[in-house]
Amino acid sequence: MACLLEAPLRISVLSEVTATSRHYVDRLFDPDPQKVLQGVIDMKNAVIGNNKQKANLIVLGAVPRLLYLLQQSSSSLQLRTECAVVLGSLAMGTENNIKSLVDCHIIPTLLQGLLCPDLVFTEACLRCLRTVFISPVTPVQLLYTDPTVIPHLMSLLSNSQRTQEYITQIFSHCCKTPEHQTVLFNHGAIQNIAPLLISPSYKVRMQALKCFSVLAYENTQVSMTLVNVLVDGEQLTQVFVKMMQRDQPVEMQLTAAKCLTYMCRAGAIRTDDGCIVLKTLPCLVRMCSKEHLLEERVEGAETLAYLMEPDVELQRIASTTDHLVAMLADYFKYPSSVSAIADIKRLDHDLKHAHELRQAAFKLYASLGSNDEDIRKKPILESGVIELLCSLTQSDSPALRVNGIWALMNMAFQADQKVKVEIVRCLGTEQLFRLLSDPDANVLMKTLGLLRNLLSTRPHIDQIMSSHGKQIMQAVTLILEAEHSIEVKEQTLCILANIADGNTAKELIMTNDDILQKIKYYMGHSNVKLQLAATFCVSNLIWNEEDGSQDRQDKLREMGFVDVLHKLTQSADPNLSDRAKTALQQYLA
Amino acid sequence: MPVRAECHCLAGAACPSSACLVPPAPINTQQPGVATSLLYSGAQYRGYQRSKGNSYDVEVVLQHVTMDDSYLCGYLKIKGLTEVSYVSRFFEQFLVPDHTIKDISGASFAGFYYICFQKSTATIEGYYYHRSSEWYQSLSLNHVQERSMPIYEFR
């Protein structure tokens, strides 16, 4: 039988099976239909809220028998309905239960059952189908394998509030890809589900709203169609706006905001439309605040980041709305300083998922000011974002560390001294050097990039090397000696090249024979990029416009650098030969 | 929102490729090495824009250059043209900090610069054209040499 467990597990479970459970299953095989019916009813009562009982019955083979009874034409309507109800109850157990049910082909059987005209029976089948489909272990593709299923479900929508609730929940959960969106759209999802937005049942309204959000996501066809829909004479967008009002449950506000966000990003609503600027944006900002649960704040922040991503004006408004930037700074200290934690269970849950909040807040930060100088520069020093980016670099998640250090690298690009000093202060030299030995290559690359940016423009180079030069040279040496990719070595040599541009900083290289030998080695390396970076470094060291260049030129000539440069002028690579020629010219002036 | 493609790297394992970045990096992105041309992110050019009898200081800073896509963008700053100093995008798309401004008295930015970059002399020469502006306003810029450059990479 399809739903029996594998041998080792079966033995341990069977040892816990009681005689009573076996008895329930045996009664399903009674020749007397009345006894069978009573048996099913008793089984129904026995499993309510009892996961152990549910597991036992599944192991003992109740499911195939129940499915058989359900689809038998000789079974009474009452029996078939009770079977559907019991199966619905079994589906409310554990994920393992659901796997067993799916393996027993419960889905095609119940979908067949929907062809029956009886409302109570079809509601019971739909309820069970709903529970099975929304489980993460059920492949959603099973909804789409038979092409008659979707149109049939659409036709059942008008039957009752319950069918509406279950079917919309199935749709909203199972619509995961553009192909799914298209199938549902082509079978009239919009026309059929729109009226449900004003159903007297909250559950129906909520599920219908979720349907629209998954249908509209990155789908221009759907979004453009939605703009023209009227619900009881009112524009659909206005219906969504009403659902974002503060007196609505948070889930509804958030989902309605998502609908409008997705329609906007898909190009169906302008970013300067009142419903976006005056309604959706403030609603999402509200969702990010302390009073809300972690999941709500994560979704609010992510949706807001997505909404603003391509639009400078929205970013500007968001950055000045309700201290959003300061609010987000708190996210990185969560859960120590923010929302009221009502109980231990909540705290435990939130601690486990705090990184999701940080990640969402980061995406939001990345969106804010991504396109405009003023937004980018002004709130940065005032809001403490440097501090929070530095704290991201300490995260266990490599993705967060990369994003944090990348942001710091770009922030240090052509930054003035104030910002650079703040970055070094907040990060701390210990953390900086820890990042230079990070196992994640992306983190290493971006940390090298940050160092390169900090060490650019002469006064900054001298200032930083005078306080941290020794450690920086040590780190550079270690990286050049160790096994690393070409890209990493290239960045490191570029850092050396920048140091070589400093005034006083030059000496840290010139007095370090080991480093000089390494530079010479890389000038003769097989990879042109490394040769180029090393040559550029030498070029800076001997630049004859600088004081003391004569002495440096002499020392490097004695070490054999001039010979190496001559060789490089013959290189096949034009950039390299140019660079070597430029360097040699410094000796002639 | 529906989940996008996820990284399937094991926690703790070294993750060398950009396939493991969450979210993924922009296509064709690369952390720059040594600049091999004078057109690089952060490159500065300074010089003059001359019209009849007047000469204005100009500074151009290239914000982002990708040779692969033949694309560059940056800022052009002209001093002395109006009471306030405005900065304008290289192809005069809009003004920063306020991109909604369409017009400022004393300056026109609805036109184009036609320019020529000459590698051997490290110069940019060109002319500004707009139907209703004074013709033959010339632009002449020299590269500002730097020997310690910072880098920028879009995320």
XYZ file of C-alpha atoms in Angstrom:
744
model
C 0.000 0.000 0.000
C 1.274 3.387 -0.930
C 1.214 5.021 2.480
C 3.029 2.496 4.637
C 6.157 3.798 6.343
C 9.605 2.350 5.849
C 10.585 -0.640 7.961
C 12.688 0.781 10.842
C 10.286 3.625 11.559
C 7.320 1.341 11.236
C 8.557 -0.913 13.969
C 8.956 1.867 16.502
C 5.599 3.436 15.658
C 3.762 0.132 15.650
C 4.947 -0.572 19.134
C 2.930 2.414 20.280
C -0.213 1.560 18.371
C -3.014 0.582 20.652
C -5.590 -2.040 20.071
C -8.238 0.683 19.916
C -6.679 2.273 16.849
C -6.561 -1.063 15.081
C -10.183 -1.585 15.994
C -11.207 1.708 14.352
C -9.615 0.620 11.116
C -11.065 -2.865 11.234
C -14.565 -1.444 11.508
C -14.116 0.261 8.149
C -14.111 -3.190 6.566
C -17.372 -4.334 8.141
C -19.828 -5.780 5.593
C -22.695 -3.800 7.129
C -22.769 -0.241 5.694
C -24.478 1.128 8.822
C -21.642 -0.171 10.984
C -19.126 1.262 8.576
C -20.807 4.666 8.800
C -20.840 4.526 12.606
C -17.214 3.456 12.536
C -16.246 6.470 10.468
C -18.167 8.815 12.767
C -16.500 7.335 15.836
C -13.119 7.627 14.160
C -13.859 11.279 13.414
C -14.524 11.965 17.075
C -11.484 10.031 18.204
C -8.983 11.969 16.111
C -10.069 15.522 16.878
C -7.072 17.257 18.477
C -5.236 13.933 18.869
C -2.148 13.828 16.676
C -1.003 10.504 18.051
C -4.273 8.889 17.087
C -4.064 10.445 13.642
C -0.564 9.053 13.103
C -1.632 5.627 14.351
C -4.590 5.413 12.008
C -2.491 6.486 9.047
C 0.117 3.850 9.794
C -2.593 1.233 10.071
C -3.881 1.980 6.577
C -7.035 3.951 7.318
C -6.471 6.434 4.498
C -6.710 4.203 1.411
C -9.836 2.610 2.891
C -11.434 5.987 3.573
C -10.584 7.162 0.069
C -12.056 3.978 -1.350
C -15.290 4.483 0.580
C -15.406 8.129 -0.464
C -15.274 7.433 -4.159
C -17.468 4.317 -4.212
C -20.756 5.068 -5.988
C -22.484 2.567 -3.674
C -21.534 4.573 -0.592
C -24.264 6.773 0.806
C -23.820 10.534 0.591
C -23.616 10.670 4.361
C -20.826 8.094 4.449
C -18.892 9.846 1.721
C -19.227 13.153 3.559
C -18.099 11.711 6.881
C -15.070 10.170 5.155
C -14.175 13.565 3.723
C -14.514 15.122 7.160
C -12.250 12.518 8.801
C -9.652 12.955 6.079
C -9.838 16.701 6.650
C -9.175 16.079 10.311
C -6.233 13.765 9.602
C -4.789 16.493 7.383
C -4.713 18.854 10.347
C -2.013 16.757 11.962
C 1.708 16.829 11.321
C 3.625 17.333 8.084
C 4.361 13.629 8.049
C 0.638 12.956 8.070
C 0.201 15.174 5.056
C 3.024 13.430 3.213
C 1.268 10.123 3.795
C -2.044 11.525 2.598
C -0.473 12.889 -0.567
C 1.265 9.569 -1.186
C -2.116 7.871 -0.981
C -3.284 10.089 -3.862
C -5.753 12.016 -1.742
C -5.618 15.035 -4.020
C -6.863 13.506 -7.276
C -9.507 11.558 -5.337
C -10.892 14.628 -3.616
C -10.752 16.673 -6.818
C -12.862 13.940 -8.426
C -15.224 14.270 -5.509
C -15.836 17.902 -6.355
C -17.853 16.806 -9.373
C -20.615 15.734 -6.986
C -23.427 18.302 -6.779
C -23.945 18.055 -3.010
C -22.800 21.231 -1.276
C -21.975 19.802 2.158
C -19.902 17.035 0.594
C -17.990 19.359 -1.713
C -17.349 21.738 1.175
C -15.860 18.877 3.198
C -13.674 17.862 0.262
C -12.541 21.435 -0.308
C -11.742 21.899 3.336
C -9.476 18.885 3.275
C -7.934 19.919 -0.035
C -7.257 23.362 1.373
C -5.463 21.949 4.413
C -3.363 19.633 2.260
C -2.476 22.248 -0.353
C -1.325 24.897 2.087
C 1.142 22.533 3.708
C 4.750 23.191 2.670
C 5.273 19.488 1.941
C 2.621 19.372 -0.771
C 3.813 20.062 -4.330
C 1.600 22.897 -5.617
C 1.976 21.571 -9.129
C -0.612 18.919 -8.260
C -3.277 21.601 -8.603
C -2.353 22.177 -12.207
C -1.792 18.668 -13.565
C -5.409 18.151 -14.629
C -6.410 21.138 -16.810
C -10.105 20.803 -15.924
C -9.503 21.478 -12.238
C -8.972 25.230 -12.261
C -12.038 26.077 -14.363
C -14.126 23.744 -12.233
C -12.955 25.403 -9.018
C -13.812 28.787 -10.505
C -17.332 27.563 -11.149
C -17.701 26.425 -7.546
C -16.835 29.867 -6.189
C -20.398 31.090 -6.175
C -21.750 28.179 -4.154
C -21.197 29.289 -0.570
C -18.981 31.355 1.690
C -17.114 28.238 2.717
C -16.297 27.200 -0.844
C -15.178 30.774 -1.505
C -12.914 30.731 1.526
C -11.315 27.373 0.761
C -10.902 27.863 -2.976
C -9.362 31.336 -2.717
C -7.002 30.053 -0.066
C -5.951 27.230 -2.384
C -5.398 29.666 -5.252
C -3.477 32.195 -3.207
C -1.178 29.528 -1.846
C -0.637 27.611 -5.071
C 0.063 30.541 -7.352
C 3.839 30.567 -7.270
C 5.120 31.161 -10.793
C 4.321 33.326 -13.815
C 2.878 30.209 -15.475
C 0.478 29.727 -12.570
C -0.488 33.380 -12.770
C -1.274 32.991 -16.454
C -3.398 29.872 -15.984
C -5.466 31.510 -13.271
C -5.758 34.751 -15.221
C -6.890 32.931 -18.345
C -9.598 31.150 -16.410
C -11.106 34.379 -15.194
C -9.533 34.625 -11.755
C -9.906 38.389 -11.695
C -13.590 38.533 -12.623
C -14.415 35.644 -10.318
C -12.474 36.783 -7.275
C -13.005 40.552 -7.379
C -16.589 40.407 -6.030
C -15.289 38.429 -3.045
C -13.449 41.499 -1.827
C -16.712 42.821 -0.450
C -17.971 39.546 1.002
C -19.561 39.765 4.445
C -17.034 37.147 5.600
C -13.651 38.541 6.697
C -11.928 35.279 5.870
C -13.214 35.396 2.306
C -12.189 39.051 1.847
C -8.722 38.288 3.240
C -8.120 35.280 1.004
C -9.387 37.085 -2.057
C -6.980 39.930 -1.284
C -4.085 37.472 -0.981
C -5.024 36.062 -4.376
C -4.693 39.452 -5.965
C -1.329 40.051 -4.385
C 0.176 36.834 -5.747
C -1.468 37.336 -9.113
C -0.197 40.884 -9.532
C 3.406 40.247 -8.450
C 5.719 41.104 -11.373
C 2.868 40.554 -13.793
C 2.077 43.502 -16.014
C -0.866 41.862 -17.735
C -2.649 41.164 -14.471
C -1.760 44.512 -12.932
C -2.975 46.487 -15.948
C -6.223 44.532 -15.924
C -6.760 45.145 -12.222
C -6.589 48.894 -12.722
C -9.790 48.808 -14.744
C -11.785 46.531 -12.472
C -14.851 47.829 -10.676
C -16.156 46.199 -7.536
C -19.774 47.143 -6.957
C -19.167 50.339 -8.884
C -15.979 51.275 -7.056
C -12.482 51.168 -8.497
C -10.452 48.225 -7.290
C -7.536 50.436 -6.291
C -9.896 52.356 -4.022
C -11.080 49.114 -2.471
C -7.432 48.297 -1.685
C -6.924 51.770 -0.252
C -9.843 51.267 2.122
C -8.338 47.979 3.233
C -5.174 49.801 4.319
C -7.020 51.929 6.838
C -5.781 51.714 10.408
C -8.951 50.144 11.705
C -8.434 47.083 9.508
C -6.529 44.071 10.829
C -2.782 44.377 10.224
C -2.732 41.393 7.897
C -5.281 43.062 5.660
C -3.484 46.412 5.657
C -0.210 44.751 4.726
C -1.669 42.579 1.978
C -3.580 45.481 0.449
C -0.375 47.528 0.505
C 1.389 44.676 -1.277
C -1.293 44.591 -3.978
C -0.837 48.273 -4.745
C 2.941 47.967 -4.497
C 3.052 45.133 -7.007
C 0.680 46.924 -9.365
C 2.880 49.985 -9.160
C 6.131 48.102 -9.795
C 4.507 46.248 -12.675
C 3.838 49.614 -14.287
C 0.080 49.801 -13.866
C 0.084 52.655 -11.350
C 2.338 55.704 -11.493
C 4.725 56.178 -8.595
C 3.402 59.706 -8.052
C -0.222 58.542 -7.873
C -1.977 59.580 -4.675
C -2.848 56.033 -3.730
C 0.867 55.183 -3.683
C 2.359 58.345 -2.190
C -0.411 59.238 0.229
C -1.728 55.813 1.161
C 0.546 52.857 0.394
C 3.853 54.402 1.392
C 2.686 55.685 4.797
C 0.928 52.383 5.476
C 4.113 50.413 4.866
C 6.144 52.808 6.994
C 3.592 52.297 9.751
C 4.054 48.540 9.460
C 7.741 48.949 10.301
C 7.148 50.462 13.688
C 7.763 48.960 17.101
C 4.200 48.057 17.945
C 4.051 45.390 15.320
C 5.142 41.786 15.420
C 8.472 40.834 13.898
C 6.940 39.118 10.875
C 4.833 42.165 10.121
C 7.828 44.480 10.352
C 9.924 42.235 8.118
C 7.207 42.139 5.486
C 6.571 45.851 5.815
C 10.250 46.701 5.406
C 10.761 44.331 2.476
C 7.683 45.565 0.662
C 8.670 49.169 1.246
C 12.166 48.522 -0.096
C 10.652 46.883 -3.159
C 8.240 49.770 -3.740
C 10.883 52.482 -3.530
C 13.683 50.694 -5.269
C 13.564 52.488 -8.647
C 12.083 55.809 -7.588
C 14.063 58.683 -6.085
C 11.019 60.676 -5.083
C 9.500 57.841 -3.079
C 12.862 57.314 -1.395
C 12.971 60.961 -0.471
C 9.502 60.870 1.011
C 10.178 57.655 2.886
C 13.443 58.942 4.280
C 11.678 61.917 5.812
C 8.604 60.028 6.960
C 8.112 59.350 10.592
C 11.775 58.893 11.506
C 11.938 55.804 9.323
C 15.724 55.822 9.184
C 16.068 56.021 12.962
C 13.422 53.309 13.332
C 15.374 51.014 11.075
C 18.521 51.592 13.109
C 16.682 49.944 15.977
C 16.111 46.840 13.927
C 19.758 46.011 14.137
C 19.628 45.994 17.909
C 16.512 43.848 17.984
C 15.344 42.214 20.177
C 17.171 43.913 23.004
C 15.761 47.374 22.743
C 12.576 47.424 20.818
C 9.090 45.966 21.004
C 7.329 44.883 24.132
C 7.920 41.159 24.436
C 4.804 39.626 25.879
C 6.100 36.152 26.624
C 9.048 33.807 26.477
C 7.705 31.893 23.505
C 7.460 35.104 21.504
C 10.959 36.164 22.517
C 12.383 32.799 21.588
C 10.703 32.924 18.201
C 11.866 36.458 17.552
C 15.460 35.705 18.521
C 15.516 32.891 16.006
C 14.178 35.128 13.263
C 15.864 38.404 14.130
C 18.238 38.032 11.212
C 15.266 38.219 8.831
C 14.436 41.580 10.296
C 17.994 42.773 9.862
C 18.069 41.567 6.304
C 14.785 43.317 5.534
C 15.979 46.518 7.156
C 19.177 46.313 5.160
C 17.316 46.019 1.880
C 15.319 49.038 2.916
C 18.468 50.997 3.617
C 19.930 49.947 0.317
C 16.856 51.302 -1.449
C 16.861 54.555 0.487
C 19.215 56.958 -1.184
C 20.368 54.553 -3.850
C 19.808 57.143 -6.534
C 20.147 60.568 -4.960
C 23.216 62.255 -3.452
C 21.328 64.360 -0.929
C 19.308 61.544 0.537
C 22.381 59.379 0.613
C 24.671 61.805 2.359
C 22.441 63.678 4.741
C 20.859 61.039 6.906
C 23.956 58.864 6.967
C 26.065 60.625 9.554
C 23.030 61.729 11.505
C 21.206 58.457 11.668
C 23.850 56.064 12.853
C 23.694 53.919 9.734
C 27.481 53.483 9.763
C 27.196 51.890 13.155
C 24.518 49.516 12.067
C 26.335 48.550 8.875
C 29.412 47.801 10.958
C 27.338 45.598 13.222
C 26.066 43.729 10.166
C 29.639 42.729 9.402
C 29.601 40.736 12.611
C 26.598 38.668 11.585
C 26.775 34.890 11.324
C 25.193 35.110 7.936
C 27.772 35.590 5.152
C 25.094 37.272 3.036
C 24.604 39.950 5.663
C 28.334 40.395 6.197
C 28.867 40.895 2.460
C 26.049 43.392 2.157
C 27.253 45.301 5.196
C 30.862 45.565 4.079
C 29.827 46.338 0.485
C 27.745 49.254 1.693
C 30.668 50.529 3.757
C 32.990 50.208 0.768
C 30.705 52.292 -1.444
C 30.105 54.755 1.335
C 33.853 55.298 1.629
C 34.108 56.036 -2.124
C 35.356 59.627 -2.445
C 34.123 60.221 1.085
C 35.389 63.108 3.103
C 37.599 62.609 6.096
C 34.725 62.800 8.581
C 32.959 59.806 7.086
C 36.149 57.761 6.719
C 37.141 58.425 10.309
C 33.686 57.419 11.489
C 33.861 54.171 9.512
C 37.238 53.230 10.964
C 36.092 54.196 14.438
C 32.827 52.235 14.332
C 34.247 49.161 12.650
C 37.348 49.061 14.796
C 40.687 47.836 13.518
C 40.172 44.453 15.151
C 36.992 43.810 13.197
C 38.572 45.143 10.005
C 41.426 42.696 10.250
C 39.099 39.904 11.261
C 37.182 40.535 8.048
C 40.439 40.279 6.124
C 40.559 36.625 7.167
C 36.876 35.923 6.551
C 36.209 32.529 4.936
C 33.785 34.116 2.497
C 35.694 35.405 -0.531
C 33.102 38.089 -1.247
C 33.522 39.510 2.248
C 37.286 39.545 1.771
C 37.046 41.303 -1.600
C 34.788 44.032 -0.275
C 36.890 44.540 2.836
C 39.914 45.012 0.597
C 37.807 47.421 -1.447
C 36.932 49.349 1.702
C 40.577 49.551 2.706
C 41.448 50.753 -0.765
C 38.842 53.485 -0.543
C 39.926 54.566 2.920
C 43.476 54.751 1.597
C 42.812 57.140 -1.232
C 43.789 60.803 -1.624
C 47.104 61.611 -0.139
C 46.219 63.286 3.182
C 43.873 60.429 4.100
C 46.485 57.830 3.230
C 49.101 59.416 5.445
C 46.666 59.899 8.288
C 45.436 56.329 8.327
C 48.861 54.762 7.785
C 50.315 56.813 10.607
C 47.885 55.302 13.085
C 47.342 51.814 11.646
C 50.184 51.378 9.184
C 51.942 48.534 10.953
C 48.846 46.370 11.124
C 47.828 47.166 7.570
C 51.241 46.180 6.251
C 51.072 42.955 8.234
C 47.669 42.116 6.821
C 48.803 42.905 3.282
C 51.855 40.688 3.688
C 49.779 37.788 4.983
C 47.375 37.952 2.095
C 50.133 38.137 -0.502
C 51.830 35.109 1.056
C 48.706 32.961 1.418
C 46.701 31.034 -1.165
C 44.190 33.434 -2.626
C 42.460 34.078 -5.920
C 43.950 36.432 -8.490
C 41.207 38.938 -7.758
C 42.079 39.074 -4.064
C 45.780 39.545 -4.774
C 44.985 42.223 -7.323
C 42.997 44.223 -4.770
C 45.795 43.834 -2.224
C 48.407 45.093 -4.659
C 46.117 48.039 -5.447
C 46.076 48.848 -1.751
C 49.868 48.838 -1.779
C 49.785 51.092 -4.827
C 47.599 53.556 -2.948
C 49.900 53.472 0.080
C 52.769 54.158 -2.306
C 51.038 57.418 -3.255
C 51.161 58.731 0.313
C 53.866 61.131 1.453
C 54.995 59.626 4.711
C 53.194 56.378 3.942
C 55.653 55.556 1.159
C 58.307 54.870 3.767
C 56.361 51.970 5.204
C 56.916 50.195 1.932
C 60.427 51.413 1.222
C 61.707 50.246 4.602
C 60.112 46.819 4.209
C 62.416 44.707 2.058
C 60.145 41.691 2.284
C 57.254 43.605 0.756
C 59.513 45.071 -1.904
C 60.633 41.582 -2.892
C 57.015 40.507 -3.113
C 56.203 43.456 -5.367
C 59.097 42.498 -7.605
C 57.855 38.918 -7.670
C 54.382 40.010 -8.788
C 55.842 42.175 -11.531
C 57.025 38.925 -13.073
C 53.855 36.941 -12.396
C 52.070 35.081 -15.170
C 48.862 37.054 -14.650
C 48.869 40.451 -16.339
C 46.479 42.040 -13.840
C 48.888 41.359 -10.993
C 51.839 42.604 -13.028
C 49.934 45.794 -13.747
C 49.044 46.444 -10.118
C 52.593 45.754 -8.916
C 54.072 48.005 -11.612
C 51.642 50.772 -10.727
C 52.829 50.520 -7.144
C 56.469 50.879 -8.171
C 55.554 53.757 -10.444
C 54.087 55.610 -7.477
C 57.132 54.895 -5.307
C 59.576 56.373 -7.804
C 57.445 59.287 -9.024
C 59.976 62.021 -9.457
C 57.725 64.928 -8.533
C 57.870 63.799 -4.935
C 60.467 64.666 -2.346
C 63.046 61.970 -1.750
C 62.338 60.283 -5.059
C 66.040 60.142 -5.918
C 66.847 57.964 -2.917
C 63.910 55.685 -3.609
C 64.859 55.357 -7.245
C 68.391 54.408 -6.280
C 67.329 51.776 -3.807
C 64.903 50.156 -6.211
C 67.469 50.166 -8.992
C 69.900 48.367 -6.696
C 67.221 45.773 -5.984
C 66.880 45.095 -9.687
C 63.576 46.837 -10.370
C 64.858 48.797 -13.361
C 65.795 45.580 -15.121
C 62.343 44.178 -14.473
C 60.728 47.369 -15.781
C 62.768 47.164 -18.970
C 61.542 43.657 -19.514
C 57.948 44.747 -19.019
C 58.226 47.481 -21.649
C 58.442 44.591 -24.104
C 55.245 42.999 -22.818
C 52.585 41.996 -25.308
C 49.985 43.690 -23.159
C 49.808 47.381 -24.202
C 48.585 48.594 -20.809
C 51.469 46.900 -19.055
C 54.123 48.079 -21.459
C 52.734 51.646 -21.251
C 52.758 51.587 -17.498
C 56.323 50.232 -17.413
C 57.474 52.910 -19.882
C 55.873 55.645 -17.773
C 57.679 54.306 -14.722
C 61.054 54.157 -16.483
C 60.600 57.734 -17.646
C 60.726 58.799 -14.000
C 64.397 57.807 -13.973
C 65.230 60.002 -16.930
C 63.889 63.349 -15.787
C 6.364 38.436 -1.327
C 7.071 35.265 -3.309
C 10.571 34.062 -2.637
C 13.219 34.593 -5.283
C 16.038 32.198 -6.088
C 17.957 31.244 -2.985
C 21.586 30.467 -2.368
C 22.141 26.801 -1.748
C 25.572 27.016 -0.165
C 26.185 25.135 3.046
C 26.486 27.313 6.082
C 30.121 27.906 6.951
C 31.527 26.643 3.643
C 33.680 29.064 1.668
C 31.484 30.541 -0.973
C 33.700 31.816 -3.758
C 31.293 32.726 -6.486
C 28.869 35.590 -6.723
C 26.133 32.983 -7.159
C 26.004 32.951 -3.382
C 25.277 36.627 -2.952
C 21.851 37.385 -1.570
C 20.378 39.127 -3.490
C 22.518 38.236 -6.522
C 24.958 40.866 -7.781
C 24.203 42.879 -10.916
C 25.121 41.065 -14.140
C 28.694 41.604 -15.423
C 29.702 43.288 -12.210
C 33.374 43.303 -11.273
C 35.405 44.946 -8.551
C 37.797 47.171 -10.522
C 41.544 46.520 -10.521
C 44.057 49.091 -11.714
C 42.498 51.659 -14.029
C 43.769 50.949 -17.523
C 42.177 53.958 -19.111
C 41.422 57.487 -18.076
C 37.719 56.695 -18.088
C 37.128 55.113 -14.699
C 34.648 55.557 -11.863
C 35.674 58.668 -10.001
C 37.804 60.115 -12.823
C 37.928 63.922 -12.743
C 38.290 66.344 -15.612
C 38.700 70.098 -15.205
C 38.724 72.955 -17.620
C 36.554 75.608 -19.187
C 33.411 76.207 -21.094
C 33.803 79.214 -23.342
C 31.137 81.293 -25.013
C 31.390 84.727 -26.601
C 33.614 86.643 -24.262
C 32.930 84.464 -21.254
C 34.718 81.595 -19.680
C 33.357 79.389 -16.919
C 35.106 76.853 -14.758
C 33.897 73.336 -15.412
C 34.454 70.147 -13.504
C 33.348 66.729 -14.665
C 33.386 63.679 -12.400
C 32.628 60.263 -13.823
C 30.484 58.410 -11.315
C 30.254 55.074 -13.031
C 31.907 53.580 -16.099
C 31.293 50.141 -17.604
C 33.231 49.423 -20.759
C 31.307 46.177 -21.324
C 28.053 48.063 -21.788
C 29.719 51.170 -23.282
C 28.129 53.236 -20.594
C 29.254 56.057 -18.396
C 27.495 58.588 -16.236
C 28.623 61.367 -14.006
C 28.276 64.975 -13.010
C 29.162 68.215 -14.713
C 29.605 71.247 -12.580
C 29.731 74.741 -14.041
C 30.632 77.641 -11.809
C 29.597 81.229 -12.367
C 26.790 80.608 -14.820
C 24.013 81.566 -12.464
C 23.793 82.996 -8.964
C 23.744 79.503 -7.530
C 26.062 76.726 -8.528
C 24.190 73.835 -10.074
C 25.438 70.442 -10.962
C 24.109 68.718 -14.004
C 24.388 65.284 -15.463
C 26.829 64.871 -18.296
C 24.193 64.587 -20.961
C 22.148 67.180 -19.229
C 19.402 64.865 -18.158
C 18.407 66.705 -15.046
C 19.754 68.809 -12.246
C 20.942 67.584 -8.901
C 19.888 67.996 -6.069
C 16.439 68.795 -7.422
C 15.680 66.816 -10.534
C 12.241 68.320 -10.941
C 13.651 71.694 -11.976
C 13.173 72.135 -15.703
C 14.499 75.638 -16.082
C 16.940 77.937 -14.380
C 17.479 81.501 -15.420
C 20.782 82.130 -17.133
C 21.445 78.512 -17.966
C 20.104 76.004 -20.398
C 20.502 72.293 -19.982
C 18.059 70.947 -22.481
C 20.808 70.473 -25.015
C 23.713 68.125 -25.611
C 27.438 68.162 -25.365
C 29.149 66.605 -28.348
C 32.499 65.523 -27.075
C 35.659 63.816 -28.069
C 37.901 62.057 -25.602
C 41.544 61.917 -26.671
C 43.518 59.294 -24.839
C 46.989 60.423 -25.865
C 46.549 63.936 -24.497
C 44.142 63.006 -21.684
C 41.693 65.683 -22.779
C 38.011 66.062 -23.520
C 37.055 68.607 -26.140
C 33.606 69.421 -27.352
C 30.788 71.767 -28.119
C 27.489 72.441 -26.443
C 24.473 72.461 -28.718
C 20.930 73.609 -28.165
C 18.676 75.155 -30.748
C 17.968 78.334 -28.792
C 21.278 78.709 -26.985
C 24.329 80.561 -28.206
C 26.111 78.352 -30.691
C 29.720 77.198 -30.550
C 30.052 77.214 -26.803
C 33.137 75.105 -26.447
C 34.182 72.726 -23.729
C 37.792 71.948 -22.976
C 38.819 69.676 -20.113
C 41.977 68.019 -18.863
C 42.195 64.845 -16.874
C 43.161 65.375 -13.262
C 45.809 62.812 -12.601
C 45.413 60.685 -9.528
C 47.670 57.984 -8.306
C 45.532 56.552 -5.522
C 42.008 55.899 -6.723
C 39.000 54.668 -4.774
C 36.553 52.234 -6.366
C 32.798 51.956 -6.605
C 30.662 48.960 -7.467
C 26.885 49.005 -7.718
C 25.142 46.459 -5.495
